[in-house]
Each structure stands twice: as structure tokens, then as C-alpha cells.
Amino acid sequence: MKNIFTDEREIKTPKLYHALISFIGLIAVMSVGIIIFEVDPHIPMFVGVIISAVVAMVLGYKWSDIEKMMVDGIGKAMQSILILAIVGMMVGTWLLSGTIPTMIYYGLKLLSPKIFLVAAVLICSVTSLATGTSWGTMGTMGLALIGIGSGLGMPIGPTAGAVICGAYFGDKLSPLSDTTNLAPAMAGTDVFTHVKYMLKSTIIAYAIALVFFGIYGFMHASGGNVDTSQAEILMQGIHDTFNINPLLLLPPLVVILAIAFKVPAIPGITLGLLTAAVMAPIFQGNLAVYDGDLELLHNGADMGDILSVALNGFYCNTEIEALNDLLTTGGLMNMSSSILMTVIAMMFGGIMEGSGQLAVIINAIIKHIKGDAGLVAATEATCVLSNVVMPEQYISILVPGRMYAPAYRERGIHPKSLSNALESAGTVTSCLVPWNTCGMFIKNTLGVSTMTYAPWAVFNYVMPIICIIMAFMGITVTKMTPEEQAKADAGELV
């Protein structure tokens, strides 16, 4: 009797039903795990890995072959895994130095009762760009703005929509965001190339949202006094805790300049980390430093604190709970969930790609697609469908990214076109699905149902439409040069 794990067997070409077993199995497990049992997606994703591995063994592959497929899959995302790790460290140092609090403080200063909805979008944009998290932004600034909007007499739907638009705009573009790093990792490009390429379509969608909220806010403006006390409490809490100084905006400026001068992602982000590390002892000499148990260690940031927050993140301990929730984050360990999710998803992608199951599904889809713009549209449709049936934002980027990367490469389309499509549909539409983890988070945090805020989340549903239109115009479809094609074929980032 042959040992299915070690003995040589005839390898069969996968049929469509083989691949569908793997994908439908993953969808079923993810849906049950996330919707019914409300667990994190990591273990359901790993069950999907097991299903795809069993299918690969049925096709005749030895375990050593399957193991190599998984390792190869993880290897393709290794640079982005390293970037995620460094970003976690950078967030910790940016908090300790006061860089992120300074960005939030100046963002809150944008608040103006006369243009409340536009200000809400801008404030949440600045906060999300600074922190790289839409959830953290909505759970803190969003809650404050919901209260302010109520005092203004603004309906809760438009207020929540403005908060969500700003939060997802920043999350989509911030190099600190995990999704902004995951999308280029799946596509085969670097985060700086990805961010620059997204700007045109993202700015157009953002401008549409700002104009919409500006007109609506003007038409429904209230002449009464506005209660901005919650925003003022947050500003005062930041001012009392940190030394706020415009010079603390230097670390993000360094990262922006690194992007402009085409510095590779890892050294560029590291420069931002080191700049904040130098500034922390200079500007936060009186900062109260706490450990994980919120016990006061000492006053004044020093080298030991820099090393600690880079590993474990920053702990904020003030009398303002919303401020503590927003600023207690960062660190390498806090990025581990995203890193592990990437590793497990790439195990699945590696098996699907190495065993030929992915190619079968792609071929079934591609034969109905005409033109490169059609491929972008199909990518976005798959991302939206993933948000519906595998209701987790990460999965809507990871799985379609691995599905379509070979097709883009074969057509000579630059991977930044794929990463743009993934982010333009996978990231921003997750909040429009009531049973998606993002939709459930918003309902539980802001107290607003999906059906109430979705019509007002202008940026989120306009963004994929703009990307598709620009694809058919040839703007978001870029061909690779021969040199870039050679790098892509060799498995290198383009």
C-alpha cells in the first residue's frame, strides 16, 4: 500500500471541481467561523489550508511538494511581512515621540461648525493617515464626531458616512496601514509604488465625497450653537500629555520624501522610525511612561523606552478613555496578528498556485474577460464578492490578490495595477456589508446600522467605480517594461 505522504504517484491535472472544493470549503469555514462563532479569521483560514492540501494530495502531490508550495507562497510575501514588522515598530516610536498625537491635535483644529461634515471627513482622514487604522479612528474620533453632529442637529447617517469616508481614505493611503502593505504584497510590488499609483483615482473619489458633504452640509446647516466639547476634551488631553510641536511632523515628512526620491520601502520606513527615535527624548522629556499594566515607570522618554515601544507598543494612560483607546497601540507584537494572517493566507495561496488549482479558476474566469480593463473590473468584483462571502477585509485582498497575480503577469500588466484594484475594492467596500467584520465593528462602535450609513459612505462606493472607469480610460492599467517583466517573472518585486 502506497504512503500518500511520501511515495511517488501520478500527478493529475486539476479540474475545475477540484479548485471549487478548495475555495468553497474556505468560504464555508470562513463564513461559519466569522459570522456564527465570531472568531478571528486566522484558524478558519488555516482550515482552508488543510482543505486545499488534501485536494493537492488527491491530485497526486507528495507532502514534501505541498510543503514546498506553502514555503514558496510565504516567500513571495516576505518583503511585505518585513515591512509590516517595521511599520509596527515605527508606530510605537511615533507615539512615544509625540508625532502621531501632534498630527491628531492639528487635525482636530480643523473642526468648524459651519462646515462640520467636511471637517469630519478631514479630521478622520488626518487621524487615519497618522495611525494607519480605520477602526481606531472610528472608535475614537468617530465617536466624538457623532456626538458633535448630534449637537449640530445633523442626521446620524450623514455624520457616520463622513466619519467612515475619512477613516477609510486614510487607511487606504497610509503606509502604516496593514491593508496598504498587504495589497502590494499580494500583487508583487512595493508599498511606495502602490501608494503613489493609487493617488489619482483615490483623490478623485475623495474630492467627490468632499464636494458631496460640503453641499449637503451647507444645505442642512443649523444656526444654533454646536457642542464641540468632546473634541476639545481630546485636544486638551493630548496637549496635557504630550509636548505638541510642528517639528514633530518631521518623521512623516521624511517618509514622504523617501517616497518622492524612490528610496526602497524598508529603508524609507526605517528612516521615519529612526527620526522619531531621535526626537522622542528631545521633545518628550516630561512624558509619563507606562508599562503594559499601566504602572508608571518614570517621566521622560529614553532609549530604553524607545526599544520597549518598538517591541510592545505605546501605552497611554490618561483620564480620557477615548484617548487611551486611540493611542495605546503600535509595536512589533501588535502587528503579529496581521503578519500571521498573511503567512497563513500565503500558505493557502501557495498550495492553490503550486498545484494548479488557481490556474483552473483563473482560466475559467479569464476566458470571459475581454481586455485589460475587464481584468481590473473582474478583480474588483471578486474583492467585493469576497467581502460578502468571506466576510473579512484581509481575505478580500489576500485571496483575490493571489488569484489574479499570474493573469496580470501573463498579460504584462504592472502589479501596481492589481494592488490598486485590490485596495480600491477590497479595503473600502468591507464596511458596506452588514455581516462583514468591518460592518459589525461600525454598528457596535458607532451605534449606526449599515443600512443607515451606507448611502452616505460616498467615498467607499464611488472608489471602485472610479477605478474601473479609469481602467477603461487606460489610466489605472499600466504595462510593464521588458526589465520589469523580467523581474516579475523571476518573482521579484516590481
Coordinates of C-alpha atoms in Angstrom, one line a residue:
M1 CA 0.0 0.0 0.0
K2 CA 1.4 3.3 -1.0
N3 CA 2.1 6.1 1.5
I4 CA 0.2 9.1 0.2
F5 CA 2.6 11.4 2.1
T6 CA 5.9 10.2 0.8
D7 CA 5.5 7.8 -2.2
E8 CA 5.7 8.9 -5.8
R9 CA 2.3 9.0 -7.6
E10 CA 1.0 10.1 -10.9
I11 CA 0.2 13.9 -10.6
K12 CA -3.2 14.7 -12.2
T13 CA -4.1 18.0 -13.8
P14 CA -6.7 19.6 -11.6
K15 CA -10.3 20.0 -12.9
L16 CA -12.5 23.0 -12.0
Y17 CA -14.3 21.0 -9.4
H18 CA -11.1 20.3 -7.5
A19 CA -10.4 24.0 -7.2
L20 CA -14.0 24.8 -6.3
I21 CA -13.8 22.3 -3.4
S22 CA -10.9 24.2 -2.0
F23 CA -12.5 27.6 -2.5
I24 CA -16.0 26.7 -1.4
G25 CA -14.5 24.9 1.6
L26 CA -12.6 28.0 2.5
I27 CA -15.7 30.2 2.0
A28 CA -17.8 27.9 4.2
V29 CA -15.4 27.7 7.0
M30 CA -14.7 31.4 7.0
S31 CA -18.4 32.3 6.9
V32 CA -19.3 29.9 9.8
G33 CA -16.2 31.0 11.8
I34 CA -16.6 34.7 11.4
I35 CA -20.4 35.2 11.3
I36 CA -21.7 32.4 13.6
F37 CA -18.8 32.0 16.1
E38 CA -17.4 35.5 15.7
V39 CA -13.8 34.3 15.8
D40 CA -10.7 35.9 14.2
P41 CA -10.1 34.7 10.6
H42 CA -6.7 33.0 11.3
I43 CA -7.8 29.5 12.2
P44 CA -10.7 29.3 9.7
M45 CA -8.1 30.3 7.1
F46 CA -5.8 27.5 8.3
V47 CA -8.7 25.0 7.9
G48 CA -8.9 26.3 4.3
V49 CA -5.2 25.5 4.0
I50 CA -5.9 21.9 5.2
I51 CA -8.7 21.5 2.7
S52 CA -6.5 22.7 -0.2
A53 CA -3.7 20.5 0.9
V54 CA -6.0 17.4 0.9
V55 CA -7.1 18.3 -2.6
A56 CA -3.5 18.6 -3.7
M57 CA -2.7 15.1 -2.2
V58 CA -5.8 13.7 -4.1
L59 CA -4.2 15.2 -7.2
G60 CA -1.1 13.1 -6.5
Y61 CA 1.3 15.6 -4.8
K62 CA 3.6 14.3 -2.0
W63 CA 3.6 16.1 1.3
S64 CA 7.1 17.4 0.6
D65 CA 5.8 19.0 -2.6
I66 CA 2.9 20.6 -0.7
E67 CA 5.2 21.9 2.0
K68 CA 7.4 23.5 -0.6
M69 CA 4.4 25.2 -2.2
M70 CA 3.5 26.7 1.2
V71 CA 7.0 27.9 1.8
D72 CA 7.2 29.4 -1.7
G73 CA 3.9 31.2 -1.1
I74 CA 5.1 32.7 2.1
G75 CA 8.4 33.6 0.5
K76 CA 6.6 35.8 -2.1
A77 CA 5.2 37.9 0.7
M78 CA 8.3 38.0 2.8
Q79 CA 9.3 41.6 2.0
S80 CA 5.9 42.8 2.9
I81 CA 6.0 40.8 6.1
L82 CA 9.2 42.6 7.0
I83 CA 7.6 45.9 6.2
L84 CA 4.6 45.1 8.4
A85 CA 7.0 44.3 11.2
I86 CA 9.0 47.6 10.8
V87 CA 5.7 49.6 10.5
G88 CA 4.6 48.2 13.9
M89 CA 7.9 49.4 15.4
M90 CA 7.6 52.8 13.7
V91 CA 4.1 53.3 15.1
G92 CA 5.3 52.7 18.6
T93 CA 8.2 55.3 18.2
W94 CA 5.9 57.8 16.5
L95 CA 3.6 57.6 19.5
L96 CA 6.4 57.9 22.0
S97 CA 7.9 60.9 20.2
G98 CA 4.6 62.7 20.0
T99 CA 4.4 62.6 16.2
I100 CA 1.0 60.9 15.9
P101 CA -0.5 62.9 18.8
T102 CA 0.7 66.1 17.1
M103 CA -1.0 65.1 13.8
I104 CA -4.2 64.3 15.5
Y105 CA -4.1 67.5 17.5
Y106 CA -3.7 69.6 14.4
G107 CA -6.4 67.6 12.7
L108 CA -8.9 68.4 15.4
K109 CA -8.1 72.1 15.0
L110 CA -9.7 71.7 11.5
L111 CA -13.1 71.3 13.2
S112 CA -15.5 74.1 12.1
P113 CA -19.3 74.1 12.9
K114 CA -20.1 75.8 9.6
I115 CA -18.5 73.0 7.6
F116 CA -19.0 70.2 10.0
L117 CA -19.3 67.3 7.6
V118 CA -16.3 68.3 5.5
A119 CA -14.3 68.9 8.8
A120 CA -15.4 65.4 10.0
V121 CA -14.0 63.8 6.8
L122 CA -10.8 65.8 7.1
I123 CA -10.3 65.1 10.8
C124 CA -10.8 61.4 10.3
S125 CA -8.5 61.4 7.3
V126 CA -5.7 63.0 9.2
T127 CA -6.2 60.6 12.1
S128 CA -6.3 57.5 9.9
L129 CA -3.3 58.6 7.9
A130 CA -1.4 59.2 11.1
T131 CA -2.4 55.9 12.8
G132 CA -3.0 53.6 9.8
T133 CA -6.2 52.3 11.3
S134 CA -9.8 53.0 10.2
W135 CA -11.1 51.1 13.2
G136 CA -9.1 53.1 15.7
T137 CA -10.2 56.3 14.0
M138 CA -13.9 55.4 14.0
G139 CA -13.8 54.1 17.6
T140 CA -12.3 57.4 18.9
M141 CA -12.6 60.4 16.7
G142 CA -15.7 58.9 15.1
L143 CA -17.5 58.6 18.4
A144 CA -16.6 62.2 19.3
L145 CA -17.8 63.5 16.0
I146 CA -21.1 61.5 16.2
G147 CA -21.8 63.4 19.5
I148 CA -20.8 66.8 18.0
G149 CA -23.0 66.1 14.9
S150 CA -25.9 65.4 17.3
G151 CA -25.4 68.8 18.9
L152 CA -25.3 70.4 15.5
G153 CA -28.7 68.8 14.6
M154 CA -27.1 66.8 11.8
P155 CA -28.8 63.4 11.0
I156 CA -26.7 60.5 12.2
G157 CA -26.5 58.9 8.7
P158 CA -24.5 61.7 7.0
T159 CA -22.3 62.2 10.1
A160 CA -21.4 58.5 10.3
G161 CA -20.9 58.5 6.5
A162 CA -18.4 61.4 6.8
V163 CA -16.5 59.6 9.6
I164 CA -16.3 56.4 7.6
C165 CA -15.2 58.2 4.4
G166 CA -12.4 59.9 6.2
A167 CA -11.3 56.8 8.1
Y168 CA -11.1 54.7 5.0
F169 CA -9.4 57.3 2.9
G170 CA -6.5 57.4 5.4
D171 CA -6.5 53.7 5.9
K172 CA -6.2 53.2 2.2
L173 CA -3.3 55.6 1.7
S174 CA -1.3 55.3 4.9
P175 CA 2.0 53.4 4.8
L176 CA 1.2 52.5 8.4
S177 CA -1.9 50.6 7.4
D178 CA -1.8 46.8 7.2
T179 CA -4.1 46.7 4.2
T180 CA -1.9 49.2 2.4
N181 CA 1.0 46.8 2.9
L182 CA -0.9 43.6 2.2
A183 CA -2.2 44.7 -1.2
P184 CA 1.2 45.3 -2.9
A185 CA 2.5 42.1 -1.2
M186 CA -0.2 40.0 -2.9
A187 CA 0.3 41.8 -6.2
G188 CA 4.1 41.8 -6.3
T189 CA 5.1 45.4 -5.9
D190 CA 6.3 47.6 -3.1
V191 CA 4.3 49.8 -0.8
F192 CA 5.7 53.1 -2.0
T193 CA 4.9 52.3 -5.7
H194 CA 1.5 51.2 -4.6
V195 CA 0.7 54.4 -2.7
K196 CA 1.8 56.7 -5.5
Y197 CA -0.2 54.8 -8.1
M198 CA -3.4 54.9 -6.0
L199 CA -3.2 58.7 -5.7
K200 CA -5.0 59.7 -8.9
S201 CA -8.1 57.6 -8.5
T202 CA -8.2 58.0 -4.7
I203 CA -8.0 61.8 -4.8
I204 CA -10.8 61.9 -7.4
A205 CA -13.1 59.7 -5.2
Y206 CA -12.1 61.8 -2.2
A207 CA -12.9 65.1 -3.9
I208 CA -16.3 63.8 -4.9
A209 CA -17.0 62.9 -1.3
L210 CA -15.8 66.3 0.0
V211 CA -18.0 68.2 -2.6
F212 CA -21.0 66.0 -1.7
F213 CA -20.6 66.6 2.1
G214 CA -19.9 70.3 1.5
I215 CA -23.1 70.8 -0.5
Y216 CA -25.2 68.7 1.9
G217 CA -23.7 70.3 5.0
F218 CA -24.4 73.8 3.6
M219 CA -28.0 72.9 2.8
H220 CA -28.7 71.4 6.2
A221 CA -26.6 73.8 8.3
S222 CA -28.0 74.7 11.7
G223 CA -27.8 78.2 13.0
G224 CA -27.6 77.0 16.6
N225 CA -24.5 76.7 18.8
V226 CA -22.5 73.5 18.4
D227 CA -21.2 71.4 21.3
T228 CA -17.6 70.8 20.4
S229 CA -16.7 69.8 24.0
Q230 CA -15.8 66.2 23.1
A231 CA -13.3 67.3 20.5
E232 CA -11.9 70.0 22.9
I233 CA -11.5 67.3 25.6
L234 CA -9.4 65.2 23.3
M235 CA -7.3 68.1 22.2
Q236 CA -6.7 69.2 25.8
G237 CA -5.9 65.6 26.8
I238 CA -3.3 65.4 24.0
H239 CA -1.9 68.8 24.9
D240 CA -1.6 67.9 28.6
T241 CA 0.1 64.6 27.9
F242 CA 2.5 65.4 25.1
N243 CA 4.7 68.3 24.0
I244 CA 3.0 69.3 20.8
N245 CA 5.4 70.9 18.3
P246 CA 5.2 71.4 14.5
L247 CA 8.8 69.9 14.3
L248 CA 7.3 66.5 15.3
L249 CA 5.8 66.4 11.8
L250 CA 9.3 65.7 10.5
P251 CA 9.2 61.9 10.7
P252 CA 6.2 61.6 8.3
L253 CA 7.8 64.2 6.1
V254 CA 10.9 62.0 6.0
V255 CA 8.8 59.1 4.8
I256 CA 7.1 61.2 2.2
L257 CA 10.4 62.5 0.9
A258 CA 11.7 58.9 0.8
I259 CA 8.7 58.0 -1.4
A260 CA 9.4 61.0 -3.6
F261 CA 13.1 60.1 -4.0
K262 CA 12.3 56.5 -4.7
V263 CA 14.0 55.1 -1.7
P264 CA 13.1 51.4 -1.2
A265 CA 10.3 50.8 1.2
I266 CA 12.2 49.1 4.0
P267 CA 15.0 51.8 4.4
G268 CA 12.4 54.6 3.8
I269 CA 10.2 53.4 6.6
T270 CA 13.2 52.8 8.8
L271 CA 14.3 56.4 8.3
G272 CA 11.0 57.5 9.6
L273 CA 11.4 55.2 12.6
L274 CA 14.9 56.5 13.4
T275 CA 13.9 60.1 13.0
A276 CA 11.1 59.7 15.6
A277 CA 13.5 57.7 17.9
V278 CA 16.0 60.7 17.9
M279 CA 13.2 63.2 18.6
A280 CA 11.5 61.3 21.4
P281 CA 14.0 62.2 24.2
I282 CA 14.3 65.7 22.9
F283 CA 10.6 66.6 22.8
Q284 CA 9.0 64.3 25.4
G285 CA 11.4 64.8 28.3
N286 CA 8.4 65.0 30.7
L287 CA 6.2 62.3 29.2
A288 CA 4.8 59.8 31.7
V289 CA 5.9 56.4 30.5
Y290 CA 3.8 53.3 31.5
D291 CA 4.2 49.6 31.2
G292 CA 1.6 47.1 30.0
D293 CA 0.0 47.0 33.4
L294 CA -0.4 50.8 33.2
E295 CA 2.1 51.2 36.1
L296 CA 4.1 54.4 35.9
L297 CA 7.7 53.7 35.2
H298 CA 9.2 57.2 35.1
N299 CA 8.8 60.6 33.4
G300 CA 10.7 61.3 30.2
A301 CA 11.3 59.1 27.2
D302 CA 14.7 57.5 27.0
M303 CA 16.5 54.9 24.9
G304 CA 15.0 52.0 26.9
D305 CA 11.5 53.3 26.2
I306 CA 12.3 53.6 22.5
L307 CA 13.3 49.9 22.4
S308 CA 10.3 48.9 24.5
V309 CA 7.6 50.7 22.5
A310 CA 9.2 49.4 19.2
L311 CA 8.5 45.9 20.6
N312 CA 5.4 46.1 22.7
G313 CA 3.8 49.4 21.6
F314 CA 2.9 52.6 23.4
Y315 CA 0.6 52.6 26.5
C316 CA -1.4 55.7 27.0
N317 CA -2.9 56.3 30.5
T318 CA -5.0 59.4 30.9
E319 CA -8.3 60.1 32.4
I320 CA -9.8 60.2 28.9
E321 CA -10.7 56.7 27.9
A322 CA -11.2 57.5 24.2
L323 CA -7.7 59.0 24.1
N324 CA -6.3 55.9 25.7
D325 CA -8.0 53.6 23.2
L326 CA -6.7 55.6 20.3
L327 CA -3.1 56.0 21.4
T328 CA -2.4 52.6 23.1
T329 CA -1.2 50.7 20.0
G330 CA 1.9 50.1 17.9
G331 CA 4.9 47.8 18.4
L332 CA 6.1 44.7 16.6
M333 CA 4.0 42.4 18.8
N334 CA 0.8 44.3 18.0
M335 CA 1.5 43.7 14.3
S336 CA 1.8 40.0 14.8
S337 CA -1.9 39.3 14.0
S338 CA -1.6 40.8 10.6
I339 CA 1.7 39.1 9.9
L340 CA 0.4 35.7 10.9
M341 CA -2.8 36.2 8.8
T342 CA -0.5 37.0 5.8
V343 CA 1.6 33.8 6.5
I344 CA -1.5 31.5 6.7
A345 CA -3.2 33.1 3.6
M346 CA 0.0 32.7 1.6
M347 CA 0.2 29.0 2.6
F348 CA -3.3 28.7 1.1
G349 CA -2.3 30.7 -2.0
G350 CA 1.0 28.8 -2.4
I351 CA -0.9 25.4 -2.5
M352 CA -3.5 26.7 -4.8
E353 CA -0.9 28.2 -7.2
G354 CA 1.6 25.3 -7.0
S355 CA -1.0 22.6 -7.5
G356 CA -2.5 24.3 -10.5
Q357 CA -5.9 24.8 -8.8
L358 CA -5.6 28.6 -9.0
A359 CA -4.9 28.5 -12.7
V360 CA -8.0 26.4 -13.4
I361 CA -10.2 29.0 -11.7
I362 CA -8.4 31.9 -13.3
N363 CA -8.7 30.3 -16.8
A364 CA -12.5 29.8 -16.2
I365 CA -12.8 33.5 -15.4
I366 CA -10.3 34.9 -17.9
K367 CA -12.0 33.3 -20.9
H368 CA -15.0 35.5 -20.3
I369 CA -12.9 38.7 -19.9
K370 CA -12.1 40.9 -22.9
G371 CA -9.3 43.4 -22.5
D372 CA -7.1 44.5 -19.6
A373 CA -9.7 46.9 -18.2
G374 CA -12.0 43.9 -18.0
L375 CA -9.4 42.1 -15.8
V376 CA -9.4 45.1 -13.4
A377 CA -13.2 45.0 -13.3
A378 CA -13.2 41.3 -12.6
T379 CA -10.6 41.7 -9.8
E380 CA -12.7 44.4 -8.1
A381 CA -15.9 42.2 -8.5
T382 CA -14.0 39.3 -6.9
C383 CA -12.9 41.6 -4.0
V384 CA -16.4 42.7 -3.3
L385 CA -17.7 39.1 -3.5
S386 CA -15.0 38.1 -1.1
N387 CA -16.2 40.7 1.4
V388 CA -19.7 39.3 1.1
V389 CA -19.0 35.5 1.3
M390 CA -15.7 35.5 3.2
P391 CA -16.6 38.5 5.4
E392 CA -13.2 39.7 6.4
Q393 CA -11.3 42.7 4.9
Y394 CA -7.9 40.9 4.8
I395 CA -9.3 37.9 2.9
S396 CA -10.8 40.2 0.2
I397 CA -7.3 41.4 -0.5
L398 CA -5.2 38.2 0.1
V399 CA -7.2 35.7 -1.8
P400 CA -8.1 37.7 -5.0
G401 CA -4.5 39.0 -5.0
R402 CA -3.1 35.5 -5.3
M403 CA -5.8 34.5 -7.7
Y404 CA -5.2 37.3 -10.3
A405 CA -1.4 37.9 -9.9
P406 CA -0.5 35.3 -12.6
A407 CA -3.0 36.7 -15.0
Y408 CA -1.7 40.2 -14.7
R409 CA 1.9 39.0 -15.1
E410 CA 1.0 36.9 -18.2
R411 CA -0.7 40.0 -19.8
G412 CA 2.3 42.2 -19.0
I413 CA 0.3 44.4 -16.7
H414 CA 2.3 46.1 -13.9
P415 CA 1.4 44.6 -10.4
K416 CA 0.7 48.1 -9.2
S417 CA -2.5 48.0 -11.3
L418 CA -3.5 44.9 -9.4
S419 CA -2.6 46.3 -6.0
N420 CA -4.6 49.4 -6.8
A421 CA -7.7 47.3 -7.8
L422 CA -7.4 45.2 -4.6
E423 CA -7.2 48.3 -2.3
S424 CA -9.9 50.2 -4.3
A425 CA -12.5 47.4 -3.8
G426 CA -11.3 45.1 -1.1
T427 CA -10.5 47.6 1.6
V428 CA -13.2 50.2 1.1
T429 CA -16.3 48.0 0.5
S430 CA -15.8 45.9 3.5
C431 CA -17.8 48.3 5.7
L432 CA -20.8 48.2 3.3
V433 CA -21.5 44.5 4.1
P434 CA -23.6 44.3 7.4
W435 CA -22.1 40.8 8.3
N436 CA -18.6 41.7 7.4
T437 CA -16.3 42.2 10.4
C438 CA -15.9 45.9 9.4
G439 CA -19.7 46.4 9.2
M440 CA -20.3 44.7 12.5
F441 CA -17.5 46.8 14.1
I442 CA -19.0 50.0 12.9
K443 CA -22.5 49.0 14.1
N444 CA -21.2 48.0 17.5
T445 CA -18.9 51.0 17.9
L446 CA -20.8 54.0 16.4
G447 CA -24.2 52.5 17.1
V448 CA -25.3 53.0 13.5
S449 CA -26.6 50.2 11.3
T450 CA -25.1 49.6 7.9
M451 CA -28.3 50.5 6.1
T452 CA -28.3 53.9 7.8
Y453 CA -24.7 54.9 7.0
A454 CA -24.1 53.0 3.7
P455 CA -25.9 55.6 1.4
W456 CA -23.7 58.3 2.9
A457 CA -20.4 56.4 2.6
V458 CA -19.8 58.2 -0.7
F459 CA -16.0 57.5 -0.9
N460 CA -16.4 53.8 -0.2
Y461 CA -18.8 53.0 -3.1
V462 CA -17.5 55.7 -5.5
M463 CA -13.9 54.4 -5.2
P464 CA -14.2 51.1 -7.0
I465 CA -16.4 52.8 -9.7
I466 CA -13.7 55.4 -10.3
C467 CA -11.0 52.8 -10.5
I468 CA -12.9 50.8 -13.1
I469 CA -13.7 53.9 -15.2
M470 CA -10.1 54.9 -15.1
A471 CA -9.1 51.4 -16.1
F472 CA -11.2 51.6 -19.3
M473 CA -9.6 55.0 -19.9
G474 CA -6.2 53.3 -19.6
I475 CA -5.2 55.3 -16.5
T476 CA -5.2 52.5 -13.9
V477 CA -3.8 49.9 -16.3
T478 CA -0.1 50.2 -16.8
K479 CA 2.1 47.8 -18.9
M480 CA 5.4 46.6 -17.6
T481 CA 8.7 47.4 -19.4
P482 CA 10.8 44.4 -20.5
E483 CA 13.0 44.9 -17.5
E484 CA 10.0 44.9 -15.1
Q485 CA 8.5 41.9 -16.9
A486 CA 11.8 40.0 -16.3
K487 CA 11.8 40.9 -12.6
A488 CA 8.1 39.9 -12.3
D489 CA 8.8 36.5 -14.0
A490 CA 11.7 36.0 -11.6
G491 CA 9.4 36.5 -8.6
E492 CA 11.0 39.9 -7.7
L493 CA 9.0 43.0 -6.6
V494 CA 8.4 45.5 -9.5

